[in-house]
Each structure stands twice: as C-alpha cells, then as structure tokens.
Coordinates of C-alpha atoms in Angstrom, one line a residue:
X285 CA 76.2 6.6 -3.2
X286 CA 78.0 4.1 -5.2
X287 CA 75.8 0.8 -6.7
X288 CA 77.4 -1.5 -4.2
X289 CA 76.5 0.3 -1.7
X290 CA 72.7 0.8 -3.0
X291 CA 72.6 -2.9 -3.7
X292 CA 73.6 -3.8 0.0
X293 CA 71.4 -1.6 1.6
X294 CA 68.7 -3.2 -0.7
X295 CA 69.4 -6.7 0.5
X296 CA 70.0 -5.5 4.0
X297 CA 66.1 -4.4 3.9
X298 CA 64.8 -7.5 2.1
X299 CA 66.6 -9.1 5.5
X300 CA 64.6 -6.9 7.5
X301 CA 61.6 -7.7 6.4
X302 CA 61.7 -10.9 5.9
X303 CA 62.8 -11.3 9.5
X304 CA 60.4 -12.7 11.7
X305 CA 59.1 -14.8 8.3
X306 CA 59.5 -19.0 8.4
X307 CA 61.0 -20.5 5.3
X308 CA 57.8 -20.7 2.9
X309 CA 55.1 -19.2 5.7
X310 CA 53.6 -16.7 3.9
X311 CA 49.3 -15.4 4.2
X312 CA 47.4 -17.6 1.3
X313 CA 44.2 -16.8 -0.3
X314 CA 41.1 -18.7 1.8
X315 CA 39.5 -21.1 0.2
X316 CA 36.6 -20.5 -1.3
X317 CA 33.5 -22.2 0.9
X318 CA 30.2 -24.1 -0.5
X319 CA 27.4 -23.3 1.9
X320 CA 26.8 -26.3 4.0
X321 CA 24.8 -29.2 3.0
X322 CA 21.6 -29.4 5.1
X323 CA 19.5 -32.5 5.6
X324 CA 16.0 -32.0 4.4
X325 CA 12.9 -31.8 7.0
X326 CA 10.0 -33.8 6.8
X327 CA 6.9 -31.9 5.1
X328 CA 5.0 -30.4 8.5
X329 CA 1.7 -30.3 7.1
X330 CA 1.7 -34.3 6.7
X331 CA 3.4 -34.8 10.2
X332 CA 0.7 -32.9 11.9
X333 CA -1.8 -34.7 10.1
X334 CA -0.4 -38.4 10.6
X335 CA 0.3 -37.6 14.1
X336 CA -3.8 -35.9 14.4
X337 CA -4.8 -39.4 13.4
X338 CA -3.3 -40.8 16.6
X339 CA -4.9 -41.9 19.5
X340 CA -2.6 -40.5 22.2
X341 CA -4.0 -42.7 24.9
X342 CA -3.2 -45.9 22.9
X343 CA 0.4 -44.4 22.5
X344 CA 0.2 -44.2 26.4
X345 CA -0.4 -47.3 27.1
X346 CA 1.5 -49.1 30.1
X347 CA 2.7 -53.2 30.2
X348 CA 0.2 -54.8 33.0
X349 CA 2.9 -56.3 34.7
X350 CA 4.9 -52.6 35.0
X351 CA 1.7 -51.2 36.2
X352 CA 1.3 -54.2 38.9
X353 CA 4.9 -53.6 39.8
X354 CA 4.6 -50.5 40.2
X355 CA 0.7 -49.9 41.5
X356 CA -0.4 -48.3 38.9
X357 CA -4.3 -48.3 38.9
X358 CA -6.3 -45.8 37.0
X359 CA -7.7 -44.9 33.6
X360 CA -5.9 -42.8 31.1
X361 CA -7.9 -39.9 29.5
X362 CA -7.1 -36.6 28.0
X363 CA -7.5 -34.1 25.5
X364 CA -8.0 -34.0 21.6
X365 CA -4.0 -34.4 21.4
X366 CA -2.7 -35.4 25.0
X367 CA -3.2 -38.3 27.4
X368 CA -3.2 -38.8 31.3
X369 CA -2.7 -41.4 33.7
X370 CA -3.1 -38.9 36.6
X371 CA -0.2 -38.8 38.9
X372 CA 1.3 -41.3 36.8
X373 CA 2.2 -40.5 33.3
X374 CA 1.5 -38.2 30.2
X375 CA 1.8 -38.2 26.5
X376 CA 1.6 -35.1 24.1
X377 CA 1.5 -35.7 20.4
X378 CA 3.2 -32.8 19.5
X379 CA 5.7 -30.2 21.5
X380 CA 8.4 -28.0 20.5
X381 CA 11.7 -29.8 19.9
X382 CA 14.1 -28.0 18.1
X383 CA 18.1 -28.2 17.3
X384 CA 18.6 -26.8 20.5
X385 CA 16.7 -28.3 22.7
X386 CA 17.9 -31.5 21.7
X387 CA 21.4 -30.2 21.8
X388 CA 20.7 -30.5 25.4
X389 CA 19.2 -33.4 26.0
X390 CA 20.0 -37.0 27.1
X391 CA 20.7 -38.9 23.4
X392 CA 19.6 -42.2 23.7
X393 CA 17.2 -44.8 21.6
X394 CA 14.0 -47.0 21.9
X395 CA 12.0 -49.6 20.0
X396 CA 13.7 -52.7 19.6
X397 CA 12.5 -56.1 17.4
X398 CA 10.8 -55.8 14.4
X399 CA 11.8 -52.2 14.1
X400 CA 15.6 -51.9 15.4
X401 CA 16.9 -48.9 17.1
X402 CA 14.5 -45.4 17.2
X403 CA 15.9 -42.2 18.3
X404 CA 14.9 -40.7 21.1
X405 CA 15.7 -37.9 24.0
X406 CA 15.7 -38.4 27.5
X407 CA 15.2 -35.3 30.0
X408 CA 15.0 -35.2 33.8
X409 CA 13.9 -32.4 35.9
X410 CA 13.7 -32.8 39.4
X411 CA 10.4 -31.2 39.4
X412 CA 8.4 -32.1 36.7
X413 CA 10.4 -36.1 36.0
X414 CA 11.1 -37.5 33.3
X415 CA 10.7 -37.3 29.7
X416 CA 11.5 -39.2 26.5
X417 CA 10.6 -37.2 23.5
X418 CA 10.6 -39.4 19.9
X419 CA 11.3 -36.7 17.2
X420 CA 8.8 -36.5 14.1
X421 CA 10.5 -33.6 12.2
X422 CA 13.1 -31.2 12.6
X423 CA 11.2 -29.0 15.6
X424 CA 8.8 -31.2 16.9
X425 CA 8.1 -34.4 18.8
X426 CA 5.8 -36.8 20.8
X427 CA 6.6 -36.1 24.6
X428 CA 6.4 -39.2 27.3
X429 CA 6.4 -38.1 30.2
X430 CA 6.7 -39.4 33.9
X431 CA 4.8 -37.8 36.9
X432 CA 4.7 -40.6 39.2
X433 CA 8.3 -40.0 41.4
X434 CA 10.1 -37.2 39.7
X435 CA 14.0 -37.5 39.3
X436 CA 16.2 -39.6 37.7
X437 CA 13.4 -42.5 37.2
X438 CA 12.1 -43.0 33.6
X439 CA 11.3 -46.6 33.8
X440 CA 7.3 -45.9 32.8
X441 CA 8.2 -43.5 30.5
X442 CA 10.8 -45.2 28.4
X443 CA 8.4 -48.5 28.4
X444 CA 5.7 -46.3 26.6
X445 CA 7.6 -44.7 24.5
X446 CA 9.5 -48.1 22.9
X447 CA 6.3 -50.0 22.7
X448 CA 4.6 -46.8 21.1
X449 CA 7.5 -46.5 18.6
X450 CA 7.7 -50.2 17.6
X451 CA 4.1 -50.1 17.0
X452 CA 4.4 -46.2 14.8
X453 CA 7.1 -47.7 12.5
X454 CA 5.5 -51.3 11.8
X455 CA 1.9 -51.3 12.3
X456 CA 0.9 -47.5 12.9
X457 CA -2.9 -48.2 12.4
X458 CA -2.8 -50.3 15.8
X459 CA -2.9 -46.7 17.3
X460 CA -5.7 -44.7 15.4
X461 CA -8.2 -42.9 17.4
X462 CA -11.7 -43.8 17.5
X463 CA -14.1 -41.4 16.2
X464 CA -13.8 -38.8 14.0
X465 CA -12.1 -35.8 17.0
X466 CA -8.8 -36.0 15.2
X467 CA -9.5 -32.0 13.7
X468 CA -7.0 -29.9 12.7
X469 CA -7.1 -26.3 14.3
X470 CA -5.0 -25.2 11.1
X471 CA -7.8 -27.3 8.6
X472 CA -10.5 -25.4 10.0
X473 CA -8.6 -21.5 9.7
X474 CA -7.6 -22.7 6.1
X475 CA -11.0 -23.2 4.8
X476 CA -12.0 -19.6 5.8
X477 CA -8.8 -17.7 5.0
X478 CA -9.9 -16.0 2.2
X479 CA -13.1 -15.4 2.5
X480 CA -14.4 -11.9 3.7
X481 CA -14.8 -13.0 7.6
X482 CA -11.2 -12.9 7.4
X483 CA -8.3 -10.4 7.7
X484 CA -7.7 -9.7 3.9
X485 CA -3.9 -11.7 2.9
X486 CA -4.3 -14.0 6.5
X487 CA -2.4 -17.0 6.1
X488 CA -3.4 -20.2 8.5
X489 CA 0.1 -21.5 10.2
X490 CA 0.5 -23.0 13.7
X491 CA 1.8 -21.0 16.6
X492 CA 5.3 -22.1 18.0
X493 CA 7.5 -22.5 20.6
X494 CA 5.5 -23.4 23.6
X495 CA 2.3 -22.2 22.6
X496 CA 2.6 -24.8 19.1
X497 CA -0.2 -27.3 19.3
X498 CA -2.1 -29.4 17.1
X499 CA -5.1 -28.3 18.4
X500 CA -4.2 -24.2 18.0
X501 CA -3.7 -22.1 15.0
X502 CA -3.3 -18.7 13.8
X503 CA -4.0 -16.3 10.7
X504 CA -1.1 -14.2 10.4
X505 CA -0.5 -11.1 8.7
X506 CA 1.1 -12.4 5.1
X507 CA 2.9 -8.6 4.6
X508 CA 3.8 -9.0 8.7
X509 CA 7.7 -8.8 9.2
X510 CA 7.3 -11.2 12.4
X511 CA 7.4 -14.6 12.1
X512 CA 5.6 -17.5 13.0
X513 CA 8.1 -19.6 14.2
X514 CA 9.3 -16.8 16.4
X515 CA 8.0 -18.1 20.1
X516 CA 8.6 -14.6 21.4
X517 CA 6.8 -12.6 18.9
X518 CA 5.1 -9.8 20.6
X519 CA 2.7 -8.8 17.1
X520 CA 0.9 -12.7 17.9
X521 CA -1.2 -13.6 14.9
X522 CA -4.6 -11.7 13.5
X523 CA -6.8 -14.3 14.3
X524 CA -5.8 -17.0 17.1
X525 CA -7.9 -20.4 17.4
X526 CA -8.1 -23.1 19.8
X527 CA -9.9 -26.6 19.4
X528 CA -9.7 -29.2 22.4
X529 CA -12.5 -31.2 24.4
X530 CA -13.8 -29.6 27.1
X531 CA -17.8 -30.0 29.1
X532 CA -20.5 -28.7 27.2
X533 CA -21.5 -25.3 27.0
X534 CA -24.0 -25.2 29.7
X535 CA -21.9 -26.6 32.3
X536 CA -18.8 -23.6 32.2
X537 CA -20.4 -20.3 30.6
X538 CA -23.0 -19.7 33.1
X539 CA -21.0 -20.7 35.9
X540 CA -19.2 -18.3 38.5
X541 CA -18.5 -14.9 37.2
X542 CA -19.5 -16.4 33.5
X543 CA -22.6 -16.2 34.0
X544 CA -22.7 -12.4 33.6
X545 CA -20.7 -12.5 30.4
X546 CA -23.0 -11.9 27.1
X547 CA -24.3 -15.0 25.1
X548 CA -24.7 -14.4 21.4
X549 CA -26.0 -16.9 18.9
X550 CA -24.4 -17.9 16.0
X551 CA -25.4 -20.1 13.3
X552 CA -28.0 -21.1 15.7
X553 CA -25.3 -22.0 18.1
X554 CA -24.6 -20.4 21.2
X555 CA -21.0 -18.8 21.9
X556 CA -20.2 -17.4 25.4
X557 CA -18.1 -13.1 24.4
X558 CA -15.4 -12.1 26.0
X559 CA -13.9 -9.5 25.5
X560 CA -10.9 -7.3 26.8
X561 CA -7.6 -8.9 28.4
X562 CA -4.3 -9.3 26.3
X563 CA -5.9 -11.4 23.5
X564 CA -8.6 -9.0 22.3
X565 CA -11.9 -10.6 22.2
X566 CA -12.6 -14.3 22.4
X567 CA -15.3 -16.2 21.4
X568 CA -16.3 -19.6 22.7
X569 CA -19.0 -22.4 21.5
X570 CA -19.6 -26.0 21.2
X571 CA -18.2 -27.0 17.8
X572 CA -20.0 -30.6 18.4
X573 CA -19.9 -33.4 20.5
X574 CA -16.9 -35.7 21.1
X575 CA -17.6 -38.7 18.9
X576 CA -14.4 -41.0 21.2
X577 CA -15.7 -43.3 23.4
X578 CA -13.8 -42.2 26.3
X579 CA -15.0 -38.6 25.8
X580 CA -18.1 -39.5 26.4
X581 CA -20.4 -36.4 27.8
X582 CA -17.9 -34.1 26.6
X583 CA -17.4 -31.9 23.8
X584 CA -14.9 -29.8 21.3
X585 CA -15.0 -26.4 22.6
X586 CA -13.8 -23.7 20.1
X587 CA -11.8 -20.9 21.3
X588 CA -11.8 -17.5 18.7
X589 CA -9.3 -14.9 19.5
X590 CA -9.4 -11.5 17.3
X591 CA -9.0 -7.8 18.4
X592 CA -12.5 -6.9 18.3
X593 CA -15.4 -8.9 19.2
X594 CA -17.4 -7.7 15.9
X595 CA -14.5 -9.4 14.0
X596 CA -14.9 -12.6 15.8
X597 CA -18.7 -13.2 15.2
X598 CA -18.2 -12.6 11.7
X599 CA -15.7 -15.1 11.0
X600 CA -17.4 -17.0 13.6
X601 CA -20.4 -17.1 11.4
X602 CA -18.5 -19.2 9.2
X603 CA -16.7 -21.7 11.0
X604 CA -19.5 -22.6 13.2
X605 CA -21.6 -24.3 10.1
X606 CA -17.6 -25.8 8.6
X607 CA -16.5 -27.0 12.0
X608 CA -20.2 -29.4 12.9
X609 CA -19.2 -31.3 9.6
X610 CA -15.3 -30.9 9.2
X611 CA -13.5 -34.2 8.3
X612 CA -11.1 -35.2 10.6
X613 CA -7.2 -36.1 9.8
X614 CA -6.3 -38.9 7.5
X615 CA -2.9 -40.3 7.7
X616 CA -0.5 -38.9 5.6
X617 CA 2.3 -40.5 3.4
X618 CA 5.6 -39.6 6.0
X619 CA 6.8 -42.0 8.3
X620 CA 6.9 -40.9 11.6
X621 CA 10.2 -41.5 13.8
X622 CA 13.9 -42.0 13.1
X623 CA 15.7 -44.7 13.1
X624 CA 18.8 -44.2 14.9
X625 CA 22.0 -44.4 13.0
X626 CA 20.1 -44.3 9.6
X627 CA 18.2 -41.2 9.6
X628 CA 19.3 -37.7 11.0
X629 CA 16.7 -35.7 12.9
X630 CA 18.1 -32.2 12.5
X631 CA 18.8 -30.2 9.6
X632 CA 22.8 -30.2 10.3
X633 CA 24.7 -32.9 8.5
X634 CA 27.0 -35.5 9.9
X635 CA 28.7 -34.9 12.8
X636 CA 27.7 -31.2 13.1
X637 CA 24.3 -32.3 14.7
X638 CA 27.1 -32.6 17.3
X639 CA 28.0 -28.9 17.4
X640 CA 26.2 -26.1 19.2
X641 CA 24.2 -23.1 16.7
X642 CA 25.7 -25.4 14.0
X643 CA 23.5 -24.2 11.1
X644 CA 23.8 -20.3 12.2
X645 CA 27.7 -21.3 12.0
X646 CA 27.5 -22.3 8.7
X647 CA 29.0 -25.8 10.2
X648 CA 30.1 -28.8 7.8
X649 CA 32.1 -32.0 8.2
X650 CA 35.6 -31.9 7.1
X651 CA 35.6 -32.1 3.5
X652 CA 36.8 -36.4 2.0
X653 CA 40.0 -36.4 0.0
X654 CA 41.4 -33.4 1.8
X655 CA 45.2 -33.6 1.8
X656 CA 47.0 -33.9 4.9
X657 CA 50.0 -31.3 5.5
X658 CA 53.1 -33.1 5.9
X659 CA 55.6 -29.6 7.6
X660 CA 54.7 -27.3 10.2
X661 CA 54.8 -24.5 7.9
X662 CA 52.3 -26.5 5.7
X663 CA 49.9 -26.8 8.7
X664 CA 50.0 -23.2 9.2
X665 CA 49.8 -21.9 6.0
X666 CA 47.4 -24.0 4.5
X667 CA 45.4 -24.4 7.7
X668 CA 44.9 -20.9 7.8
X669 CA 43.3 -20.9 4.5
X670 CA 41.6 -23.8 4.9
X671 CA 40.7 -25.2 8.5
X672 CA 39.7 -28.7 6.1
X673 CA 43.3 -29.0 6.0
X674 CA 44.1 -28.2 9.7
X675 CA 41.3 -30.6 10.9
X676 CA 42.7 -33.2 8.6
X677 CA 46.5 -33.1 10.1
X678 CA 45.2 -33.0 13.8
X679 CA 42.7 -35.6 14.1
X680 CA 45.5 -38.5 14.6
X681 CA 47.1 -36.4 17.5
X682 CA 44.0 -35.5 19.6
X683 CA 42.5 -39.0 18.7
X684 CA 45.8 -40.8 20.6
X685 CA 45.6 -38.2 23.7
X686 CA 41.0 -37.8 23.5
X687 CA 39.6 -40.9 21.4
X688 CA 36.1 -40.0 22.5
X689 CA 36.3 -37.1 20.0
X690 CA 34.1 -37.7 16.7
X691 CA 34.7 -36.7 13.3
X692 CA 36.2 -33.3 13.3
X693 CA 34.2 -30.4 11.4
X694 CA 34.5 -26.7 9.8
X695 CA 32.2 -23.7 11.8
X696 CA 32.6 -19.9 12.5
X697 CA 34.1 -19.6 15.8
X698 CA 31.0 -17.9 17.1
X699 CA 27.5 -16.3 15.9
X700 CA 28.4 -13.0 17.7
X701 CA 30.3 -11.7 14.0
X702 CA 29.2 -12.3 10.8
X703 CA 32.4 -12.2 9.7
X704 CA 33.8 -14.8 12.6
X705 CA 36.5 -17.0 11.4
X706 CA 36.2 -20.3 10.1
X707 CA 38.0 -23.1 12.6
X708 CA 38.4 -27.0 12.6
X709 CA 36.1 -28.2 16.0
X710 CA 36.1 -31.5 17.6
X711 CA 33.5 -32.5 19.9
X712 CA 33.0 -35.5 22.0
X713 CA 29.6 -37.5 22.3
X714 CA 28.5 -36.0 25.5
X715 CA 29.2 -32.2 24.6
X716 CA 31.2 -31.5 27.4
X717 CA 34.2 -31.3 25.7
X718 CA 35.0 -28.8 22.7
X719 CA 38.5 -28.1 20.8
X720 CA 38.8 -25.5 18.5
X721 CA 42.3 -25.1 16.4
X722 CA 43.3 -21.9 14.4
X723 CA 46.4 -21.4 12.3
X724 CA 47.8 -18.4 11.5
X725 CA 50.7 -17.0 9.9
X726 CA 50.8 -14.0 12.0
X727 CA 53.6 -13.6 14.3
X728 CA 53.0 -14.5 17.9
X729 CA 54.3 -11.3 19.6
X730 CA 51.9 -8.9 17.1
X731 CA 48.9 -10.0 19.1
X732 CA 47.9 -6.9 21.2
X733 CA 49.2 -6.6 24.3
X734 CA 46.0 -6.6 26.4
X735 CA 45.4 -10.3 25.0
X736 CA 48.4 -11.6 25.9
X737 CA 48.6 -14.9 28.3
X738 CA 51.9 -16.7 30.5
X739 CA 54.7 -17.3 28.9
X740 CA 55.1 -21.3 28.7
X741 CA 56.6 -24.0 27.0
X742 CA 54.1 -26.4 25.6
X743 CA 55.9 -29.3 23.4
X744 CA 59.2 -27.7 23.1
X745 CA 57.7 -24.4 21.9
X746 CA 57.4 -21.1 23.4
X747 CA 54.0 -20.5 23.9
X748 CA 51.1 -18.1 25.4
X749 CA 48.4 -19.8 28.0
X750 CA 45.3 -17.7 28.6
X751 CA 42.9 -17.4 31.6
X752 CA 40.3 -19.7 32.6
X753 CA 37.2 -17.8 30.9
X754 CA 34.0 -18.0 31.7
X755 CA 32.0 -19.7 34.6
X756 CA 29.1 -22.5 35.8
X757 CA 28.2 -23.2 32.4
X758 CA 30.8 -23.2 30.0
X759 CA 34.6 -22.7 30.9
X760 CA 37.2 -21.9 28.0
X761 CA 40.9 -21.9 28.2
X762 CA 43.1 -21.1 25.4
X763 CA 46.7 -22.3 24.4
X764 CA 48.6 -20.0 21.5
X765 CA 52.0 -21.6 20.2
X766 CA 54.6 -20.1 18.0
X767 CA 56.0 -22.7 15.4
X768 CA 59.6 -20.9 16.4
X769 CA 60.6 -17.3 18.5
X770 CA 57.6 -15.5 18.9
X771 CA 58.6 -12.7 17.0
X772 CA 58.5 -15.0 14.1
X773 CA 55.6 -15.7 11.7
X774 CA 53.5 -18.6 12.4
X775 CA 51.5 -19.9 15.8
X776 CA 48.3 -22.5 16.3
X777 CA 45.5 -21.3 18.5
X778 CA 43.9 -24.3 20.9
X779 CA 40.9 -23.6 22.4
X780 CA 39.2 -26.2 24.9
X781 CA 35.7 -25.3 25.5
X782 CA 33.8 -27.5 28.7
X783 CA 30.1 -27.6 28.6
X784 CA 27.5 -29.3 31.1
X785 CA 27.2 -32.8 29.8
X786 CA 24.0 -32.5 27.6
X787 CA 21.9 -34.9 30.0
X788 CA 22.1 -32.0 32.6
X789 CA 20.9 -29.3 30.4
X790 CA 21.9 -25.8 29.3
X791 CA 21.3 -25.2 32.7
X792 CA 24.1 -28.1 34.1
X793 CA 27.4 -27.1 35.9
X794 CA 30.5 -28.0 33.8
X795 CA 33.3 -29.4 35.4
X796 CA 35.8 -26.6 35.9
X797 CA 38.8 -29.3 36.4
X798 CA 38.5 -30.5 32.8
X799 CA 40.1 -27.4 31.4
X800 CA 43.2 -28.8 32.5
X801 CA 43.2 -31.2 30.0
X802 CA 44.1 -28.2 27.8
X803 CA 47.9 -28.3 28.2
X804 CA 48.6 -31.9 27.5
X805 CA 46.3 -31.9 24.6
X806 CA 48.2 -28.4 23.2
X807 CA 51.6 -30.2 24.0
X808 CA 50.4 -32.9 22.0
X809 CA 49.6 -31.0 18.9
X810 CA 52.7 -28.9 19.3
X811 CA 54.7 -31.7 18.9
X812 CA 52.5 -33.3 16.0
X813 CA 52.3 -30.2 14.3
X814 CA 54.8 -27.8 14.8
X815 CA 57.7 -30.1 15.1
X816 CA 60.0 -30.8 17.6

C-alpha cells in the first residue's frame, strides 16, 4: 500500500470520526464546585430559653374591637408553653418548622410600624383552620392558630400574630410571664446527666419532629447511632421527661383505674408508678405549685419515662429536691423573629430557599461575574461543564417568555444519586413552576432507545418531546433539542416541573395544563441558544 494511499485512508477516518462532531463542541473538564454557602442558625439553646420566658397567653392576645366583631367572649388559659381561647384560637411557643414544611406553606409577612415587615407562614386546613407560624430558628416556630370557623379564614390569627411580633422585636418584656413556671424540661435533665441516677454518657437534648416541646426532654444514648433530630427514630431516648401544668396530685392518681396503681414516696414527695406500655415505666409527681396567676389551683406535674421503674425512682430521687427550687428561664441574648427581606430563615442561601431538598442538593445561586456564552456551541460546551454558565445565557430568554421566574441557581437534579448531575433551576415565587436546563455534548440520537420522545421541531431545530410524567402532585414534561442533525454532537435538555402552589401543601393538586407551557418556553431557548 503506497503512502498516498495510507495517508487518505488516514484522513478518510479522522472524517469518520469526527462526523457527528460541531465545529469546536468537544466534552470539557467540570468545573470544580465549592460546597454551598449556608446561612448560619440561630444558637437553639438561647431560643428555647428566650421563647420559655414568654407568656404565651399575652402573645395570644386578641384587639377588643375584633373580639366584639366577631363575639369572642372567654378567657384564654393554657399550659406551661401554649394558650387557649377555647373554640376560638391557640398559640404554641414552639413547634416543628423545618425547610420543608415551610417549603410548603403560604409565604407571607406580619408586624408592621415600629418594626417593618416580619416573616411569617400562613397554612389552612379545612379541618383544623388556620395557622400563621413566625419562625425563631431554622426548625422551629411560634404557631397561631385559628379554631373558631376552619378554612380559608385567618383574620384572628394573623391579628395575633402581628401584634405579638411587633411587640417580640421592639419591646419583648411587654410579654414575659408572671411567676417563675417558665422551666426548662432540658434544664432540669442537664443538671442530673452525669450523676449516677443517670444512664452513664446520657446527653440532655429535646425530642423532635412532633413530639419537640419546650416542656419535654430526653437523655440520649451519646455512643447511640440514632439521632435526635430524627422524628421517626424507633430507639426514642434513655430517659424521657415531661414538665407541663396539670391538677394536683390528689385529684388524677387516685381517680378511676388510678387509684389501684402503686404510690411510692420520693424525697418526701409522692409520685403515682406506672409501669409497662410502650414507654417502659413512668413516673409522675407534683414538682410544685404553679406560681402564674391564672394557674391558680394547679400545678407542674412531672412525667419520668425509663425502661425500668427501679431506674426511674433513682433518678427520680434527684430531680425531685432540683425541680421544687429550679430557676426558671431568663431571656437570652438572640432576637427572636425575622425580618422579612433582611434576614433568611433557613439554612439555604439566596434564592435556593426557593428550591425543594435544596441543601441535600448541594443547591447555590449562580455564581456573580460568570461569563455569558456568546455561540451555541459555547452554551453547550461550557454549560455542560459548568451549569453557572448555562444559567447565566438563559435567564434573558425565559425571563421575556416567564418573568415570574427568580434568580436562577445550581442543584443536583435529584437526591435519588449521589452522583446526580449538576443543572441550572429556575423557580417562580409560588413553586408551582420549575425549569431545569442541561447541556450536553452528546449526540442526540446516542440516547438509548427506550428514552426516546416524538420527533418535533421546536425553534427550527429537530428535537425530542417526552411524556407527561408523573401525576396529582407533581407533573414533569421534558423537551431535548439537538443544536443541528441529531446524529450530531450537541443537544439542551428542558425540563418543566409543576408543583401544587405552596399555599395548598405537599398534599395540593398541580395543574396538569401548565406543562404545556413547556414547548413555547423550549422554542424560546432554542432559538436564544442554539441559534436559528
């Protein structure tokens, strides 16, 4: 074989591979990622206490003309850590408020003059009415909520919770309790964690989920894979503890089937056993009167839950003496509340307090200074290494066809893989709407054949439309378009994602007839992107 002919066959085969290839679209290296910058949550232990110190029935309290207007007669009272008009309203110090939950719930603000604008949540449930919840850290907030005609109603509620959060960010003394019931349930387990009552290596930290509380506690196994902040944990804590008002001792344990139940005394105290069921072996007593006005008559009941009832006298015998003369919560340093527009409330920064699972997806905002691409194989090549750069070329496009998008950001696609692919996400203010772009340098027509949508046109490029996915809660719909023939390198991925809008819920219907605003919007990014 002569050289010629070795030198054309040579070029002929550089040809062949490079068919299918766009002028410069070639695979780059990904750019390297920082992990995410998170906001920083207020110090719990200094919440709990500042929010202890709180009168919750002062934070309850309801304008005289509302309560005329809407017959409102009645006296609130409550617990240590919760107040009750009955029938008409309740408030709740603390509940469990995380990133999701909030994620889900009607955005909105209260407050007003001195204070400006505080953030708050608004949820309705048909059943139970409406609440506004005022965050206090990242996971937790003070509940308001409305029992008198359940629905869409929140007028009482949203009263109470503005003038309670004007009064919390300028004069939060106004609210203090009276009296000295504002005890910790954690203050009281920390004072006997280490001593020999206790399991050895206990550590005192508050339940969670639902069961989190002010007034309940836990000792938890330190060397104990579970974790505290795990709701579902099935291993529960070594010790478990309650604190709340209640009657006094002779009025509940010898009534009804009580009254069999064995009385021990402790500390010269009297504490009603019980033992068996799920929770081991509780212990009950009077810790000592309520010292609240309103409480008058009543009492703060302990509750002392440990596996055996042996256990729970012992460390019994040493909270009963501690517990008659514990000092009750002072205000701590934090400022309660967020002031809307100033200060975030969850640990993801910027707009990805927008985004669903946005920490688990390693979410950030698009990165300042990015440069934008300025030729479709540009867009592909470098937003396939870096979806800063894809984000930054299509946020004009989608802005002219969806302004009510915000700030675009950088997440995994999903939390299903670890090793799920970074892609530029858009998200407007209600959540209903979520676009996802990918670029890839791939060839079209190399995607397996099982995954392959109609054959369209979208923007004067030959493209693949996928089936409506998914159903009730969340509909997605993607768009795949080659920058030339499909068998060519080079093709942008457009998801469009439709959620309930976040005042319904993670329960809420989406709208199944938004997904059709998938085709315009890929049309537009075609054109925008890819050329034409």
């Amino acid at each position: 074989m002569s050289r010629r002919t070795v030198a054309l066959l040579s070029a002929l085969a550089v040809v062949a591979l490079l068919a299918g290839c766009a002028p410069g679209l070639s695979p780059r290296p990904p750019v390297e990622r920082e992990a995410p910058r998170l906001n920083e949550d207020r110090p719990s232990e200094e919440v709990r206490r500042s929010l202890a110190a709180l009168d919750p029935c002062a934070l309850l309290a309801i304008d005289p003309d509302e309560a005329a207007l809407a017959g409102v007669t009645g006296t609130p009272s409550g617990g240590l850590f919760d107040c009750e008009l009955p029938g008409i309203a309740r408030v709740e110090l603390l509940v469990d408020f995380d990133a999701d939950a909030r994620f889900w719930s009607d955005r909105t603000s209260v407050g007003g003059s001195p204070v400006g604008a505080i953030t708050a949540y608004r949820q309705r449930d048909a059943v139970e009415g409406c609440s506004v919840l005022l965050p206090v850290d990242f996971g937790h907030a003070i509940r308001f909520r409305q029992l008198r005609e359940p629905g869409d109603d929140c007028t009482l509620a949203e009263s109470s919770a503005s003038r309670a959060a004007v009064a919390l960010r300028s004069d939060p003394r106004s609210l203090a309790r009276a009296g000295e019931d504002g005890l910790l349930a954690c203050d009281a387990l920390a004072a006997v964690a280490g001593t020999p009552a206790a399991p050895a290596g206990a550590e005192p930290r508050p339940l969670a989920g639902r069961f989190d509380s002010l007034a309940s506690c836990g000792l938890w196994d330190a060397s104990d894979a579970s974790d505290a902040s795990d709701a579902e944990s099935l291993t529960g804590p070594a010790v478990g503890f309650t604190l709340d008002t209640f009657v006094p001792f002779a009025e509940w344990a010898r009534a009804g089937a009580r009254a069999e139940l064995e009385v021990v005394t402790i500390a010269g105290v009297p504490a009603l056993v019980q033992p068996g069921g799920h929770g081991g072996c509780t212990l009950s007593w009077d810790a000592r009167p309520a010292s609240d006005p309103r409480q008058a008559g009543l009492v703060l009941r302990a509750d002392l839950v440990v596996d055996r009832c042996e256990d729970a006298e012992r460390l019994a015998t040493e909270l009963v003496p501690l517990l008659a003369v514990q000092e009750p919560a002072e205000p701590g340093p934090e400022r309660l509340l967020y002031a809307k527009g100033d200060e975030q409330d969850t640990a993801a920064f910027g707009g990805c307090a927008d985004a669903l699972d946005a920490v688990a997806r390693e979410c950030a905002p698009v990165r300042e200074g990015v440069t934008v691409p300025s030729t479709p194989t540009e867009v592909l090549a470098r937003g396939e290494a870096d979806p800063d750069a894809l984000c930054a070329a299509a946020q004009g496009p989608v802005s002219t066809v969806m302004g009510q998008f915000r700030a675009p950001l950088v997440a995994r696609q999903d939390t299903v893989r670890e090793d799920a692919p970074f892609v530029c996400e858009l998200v407007e203010p209600g959540h209903s709407l979520v676009l996802q772009l990918r670029a890839s340098t791939d060839a079209l027509a190399d995607r397996p054949s099982a995954a392959r949508g109609e054959a369209v046109e979208l923007g004067g490029h030959r493209a693949e439309l996928g089936e409506i996915e998914g159903g009730t809660s969340e509909y997605r719909r993607t768009a795949r378009i080659a920058l030339g023939s499909p068998d060519e390198a080079g093709y942008l991925e457009v998801k469009l994602v439709v959620r309930p809008e976040r005042e319904d819920g993670a329960d809420g219907e989406a709208d199944r007839a938004m997904i059709a605003q998938l085709e315009p919007l890929a049309a537009t990014l075609a054109r925008s992107l890819l050329g034409r």
